[in-house]
């Protein structure tokens, strides 16, 4: 693939300085001299700007760009969706694609899959690869990753996030950000904060206690800022404390900027700005997507009507709003520009390269979660299974198109059926039956998959045809789940049901009765109900895997890759086993109270003694692992010390495989209610048959703290604690007790 690097920063630099680009750096204005400290450059540039130029810097000039300062050689800033790949170019003022022929991307697996790898190395590879694609397309800011907590299985946008646990999210988001930004492309971590449902997302006010806010919903963002060094943050649509999150005094000024020391820019979600005064004073730095397509507003330029455009400028000129707040915004935007668009040391970019396709395939294969595998139905042995039946619309439907802002245009998406056929070629016959009909639409924002998904057979005929073929097959693979249509895994609306849509349960049960060698593969970014679970021997969660979906799935189905993914969120048996639904605390008009507080996901299941369908951290392998000798290096630790917890893990099976060893901590004597246990460490180890590795976790005093919302601080209390070591939150292989002095 052709490599290139952007010269726009160099070009404008030369035009603005009237000196040779090869000339001495001392000839450059301070703001363009990259040898100078960043803050010094920012102050120099700020002092050269007019009031009008300052205001122009902080709001959009098109659907995805903001204006630079041409007379100073400061270029426009270009943003782009999204977290899973670089979105195709759109028209200046519209969401529809511009019709370019050179803007296809590599679609990487959705972030639920990345989180399911439980492997920070995969996160680093993801960020590096995505950053290189963004560089090639000359993007300055990638609108992602998304790290909102998985609170309910009905949230339509869960597939874009990293699961239900703040510790796992924190550890997985940091390598993504660091390696993305090494390309001179800013991560814009979203959606800050409490964006845990799509229903009423523009109007819902979230009420949550400070403990839950600090312990569950903010740690990922804090890690993104303080450990990942994120250069930008995107505000959320919803309200908190009665203020929209894109201009929220407590979240943006008090916590993000003052407490955490964030020095980047806060970018509004598209259409998430609602008021000039609040935008000016409550922490928003850049406004995008405000209520206009740029064409239908009766104004010289619709973007001048933005809240932080002419209305803001007029209040600045009159003295109604202080210029000091504007200058803080401009400093942050300039800093973002200097780190990205004005950075002349950015590495080369590449797009759709063999390396990126290989990365997508590797991440996808490592994120697939084997949920159940009775009688070793998987992997399918191509020496004995000579006729394989594939059933299900999701085996042939493109999943890179649709779903909202993460919709992508790819050169080629390897579909599950294609990947399975390619892997079995010359060894087994692969036949296909539809089984069910879901959404046959193929277009989103003028990106057309080009597929014809029309079907004339009735529901009963589709099932009977599939059953007939199943009776004649050596193995059956059902590929179903959800899709990226409205009210499924899709931005803008939540799911309407926990169960599978399109009568898939009927199809699965009929196939299970027809053939005992059935494997159900679920394509989704959400948990689903499985009333047929006792009748089906093998189930795998295969996520939305992007460009290399079919190849990654085939790698696992036929055993080329030994599955090692673990669930980043719990699968409840029924919806009422999920805390918000048990407490009537979901989608309540325009006011949602998080009544479950800190008891999200497995924390709720543990505390209420509710058995999940599949637990947080669960995931099987084609081999087996034994745990032994769980131990601590001492029986107590001081408030400034470190305790080491170790376990020996052995591959007791016949295949090489990877295991995610997990450590949870439980507080036995807390003065406030706490979960039974909370994830505080994990390590992925790769072991040959018979090989043993010793995994050691370091327990630091900060891991034992909780947030006291009465005193408004983090605190730890002396007393007894338990370290739980195991293969899942419900599969603990050993414990060790210790005391905090």
JSON list of N, CA, C and O in Angstrom, two decimals, residues 79 115 141 211 374 402-403 434 467 478 545 674 711:
[
{"chain": "A", "resi": 79, "resn": "UNK", "atom": "N", "xyz": [-11.30, 16.59, 12.29]},
{"chain": "A", "resi": 79, "resn": "UNK", "atom": "CA", "xyz": [-11.69, 15.48, 13.14]},
{"chain": "A", "resi": 79, "resn": "UNK", "atom": "C", "xyz": [-12.33, 14.40, 12.28]},
{"chain": "A", "resi": 79, "resn": "UNK", "atom": "O", "xyz": [-12.69, 14.63, 11.12]},
{"chain": "A", "resi": 115, "resn": "UNK", "atom": "N", "xyz": [-11.78, -5.14, 24.30]},
{"chain": "A", "resi": 115, "resn": "UNK", "atom": "CA", "xyz": [-11.79, -5.35, 25.75]},
{"chain": "A", "resi": 115, "resn": "UNK", "atom": "C", "xyz": [-11.78, -6.83, 26.08]},
{"chain": "A", "resi": 115, "resn": "UNK", "atom": "O", "xyz": [-11.18, -7.26, 27.07]},
{"chain": "A", "resi": 141, "resn": "UNK", "atom": "N", "xyz": [-7.79, 14.53, 14.65]},
{"chain": "A", "resi": 141, "resn": "UNK", "atom": "CA", "xyz": [-8.45, 14.04, 15.86]},
{"chain": "A", "resi": 141, "resn": "UNK", "atom": "C", "xyz": [-9.35, 12.86, 15.49]},
{"chain": "A", "resi": 141, "resn": "UNK", "atom": "O", "xyz": [-10.18, 12.98, 14.58]},
{"chain": "A", "resi": 211, "resn": "UNK", "atom": "N", "xyz": [-20.25, 8.14, 45.11]},
{"chain": "A", "resi": 211, "resn": "UNK", "atom": "CA", "xyz": [-19.47, 6.90, 45.17]},
{"chain": "A", "resi": 211, "resn": "UNK", "atom": "C", "xyz": [-19.47, 6.21, 43.82]},
{"chain": "A", "resi": 211, "resn": "UNK", "atom": "O", "xyz": [-18.43, 5.80, 43.30]},
{"chain": "A", "resi": 374, "resn": "UNK", "atom": "N", "xyz": [-19.54, -28.11, 25.10]},
{"chain": "A", "resi": 374, "resn": "UNK", "atom": "CA", "xyz": [-19.76, -29.49, 25.52]},
{"chain": "A", "resi": 374, "resn": "UNK", "atom": "C", "xyz": [-19.38, -30.44, 24.38]},
{"chain": "A", "resi": 374, "resn": "UNK", "atom": "O", "xyz": [-19.60, -30.15, 23.19]},
{"chain": "A", "resi": 402, "resn": "UNK", "atom": "N", "xyz": [-23.43, 0.93, 9.01]},
{"chain": "A", "resi": 402, "resn": "UNK", "atom": "CA", "xyz": [-24.53, 1.15, 9.94]},
{"chain": "A", "resi": 402, "resn": "UNK", "atom": "C", "xyz": [-24.07, 1.23, 11.37]},
{"chain": "A", "resi": 402, "resn": "UNK", "atom": "O", "xyz": [-22.87, 1.17, 11.69]},
{"chain": "A", "resi": 403, "resn": "UNK", "atom": "N", "xyz": [-25.04, 1.40, 12.27]},
{"chain": "A", "resi": 403, "resn": "UNK", "atom": "CA", "xyz": [-24.74, 1.48, 13.69]},
{"chain": "A", "resi": 403, "resn": "UNK", "atom": "C", "xyz": [-24.55, 2.88, 14.22]},
{"chain": "A", "resi": 403, "resn": "UNK", "atom": "O", "xyz": [-24.35, 3.08, 15.40]},
{"chain": "A", "resi": 434, "resn": "UNK", "atom": "N", "xyz": [-30.35, -19.65, 4.87]},
{"chain": "A", "resi": 434, "resn": "UNK", "atom": "CA", "xyz": [-30.62, -18.35, 5.50]},
{"chain": "A", "resi": 434, "resn": "UNK", "atom": "C", "xyz": [-31.14, -18.50, 6.93]},
{"chain": "A", "resi": 434, "resn": "UNK", "atom": "O", "xyz": [-30.69, -17.81, 7.85]},
{"chain": "A", "resi": 467, "resn": "UNK", "atom": "N", "xyz": [-33.42, -27.00, 8.62]},
{"chain": "A", "resi": 467, "resn": "UNK", "atom": "CA", "xyz": [-33.47, -28.26, 9.35]},
{"chain": "A", "resi": 467, "resn": "UNK", "atom": "C", "xyz": [-33.14, -29.43, 8.43]},
{"chain": "A", "resi": 467, "resn": "UNK", "atom": "O", "xyz": [-32.39, -30.35, 8.79]},
{"chain": "A", "resi": 478, "resn": "UNK", "atom": "N", "xyz": [-24.38, -21.98, 13.32]},
{"chain": "A", "resi": 478, "resn": "UNK", "atom": "CA", "xyz": [-25.40, -20.93, 13.23]},
{"chain": "A", "resi": 478, "resn": "UNK", "atom": "C", "xyz": [-24.72, -19.60, 13.54]},
{"chain": "A", "resi": 478, "resn": "UNK", "atom": "O", "xyz": [-24.09, -19.43, 14.59]},
{"chain": "A", "resi": 545, "resn": "UNK", "atom": "N", "xyz": [-16.52, -7.80, 14.13]},
{"chain": "A", "resi": 545, "resn": "UNK", "atom": "CA", "xyz": [-15.08, -7.97, 13.97]},
{"chain": "A", "resi": 545, "resn": "UNK", "atom": "C", "xyz": [-14.46, -7.18, 12.84]},
{"chain": "A", "resi": 545, "resn": "UNK", "atom": "O", "xyz": [-13.25, -7.24, 12.62]},
{"chain": "A", "resi": 674, "resn": "UNK", "atom": "N", "xyz": [-19.82, -2.51, 50.35]},
{"chain": "A", "resi": 674, "resn": "UNK", "atom": "CA", "xyz": [-18.88, -2.70, 49.24]},
{"chain": "A", "resi": 674, "resn": "UNK", "atom": "C", "xyz": [-19.22, -4.00, 48.52]},
{"chain": "A", "resi": 674, "resn": "UNK", "atom": "O", "xyz": [-19.83, -4.90, 49.10]},
{"chain": "A", "resi": 711, "resn": "UNK", "atom": "N", "xyz": [-17.56, 12.46, 53.21]},
{"chain": "A", "resi": 711, "resn": "UNK", "atom": "CA", "xyz": [-16.38, 13.28, 53.42]},
{"chain": "A", "resi": 711, "resn": "UNK", "atom": "C", "xyz": [-15.80, 13.81, 52.12]},
{"chain": "A", "resi": 711, "resn": "UNK", "atom": "O", "xyz": [-14.95, 14.71, 52.13]}
]
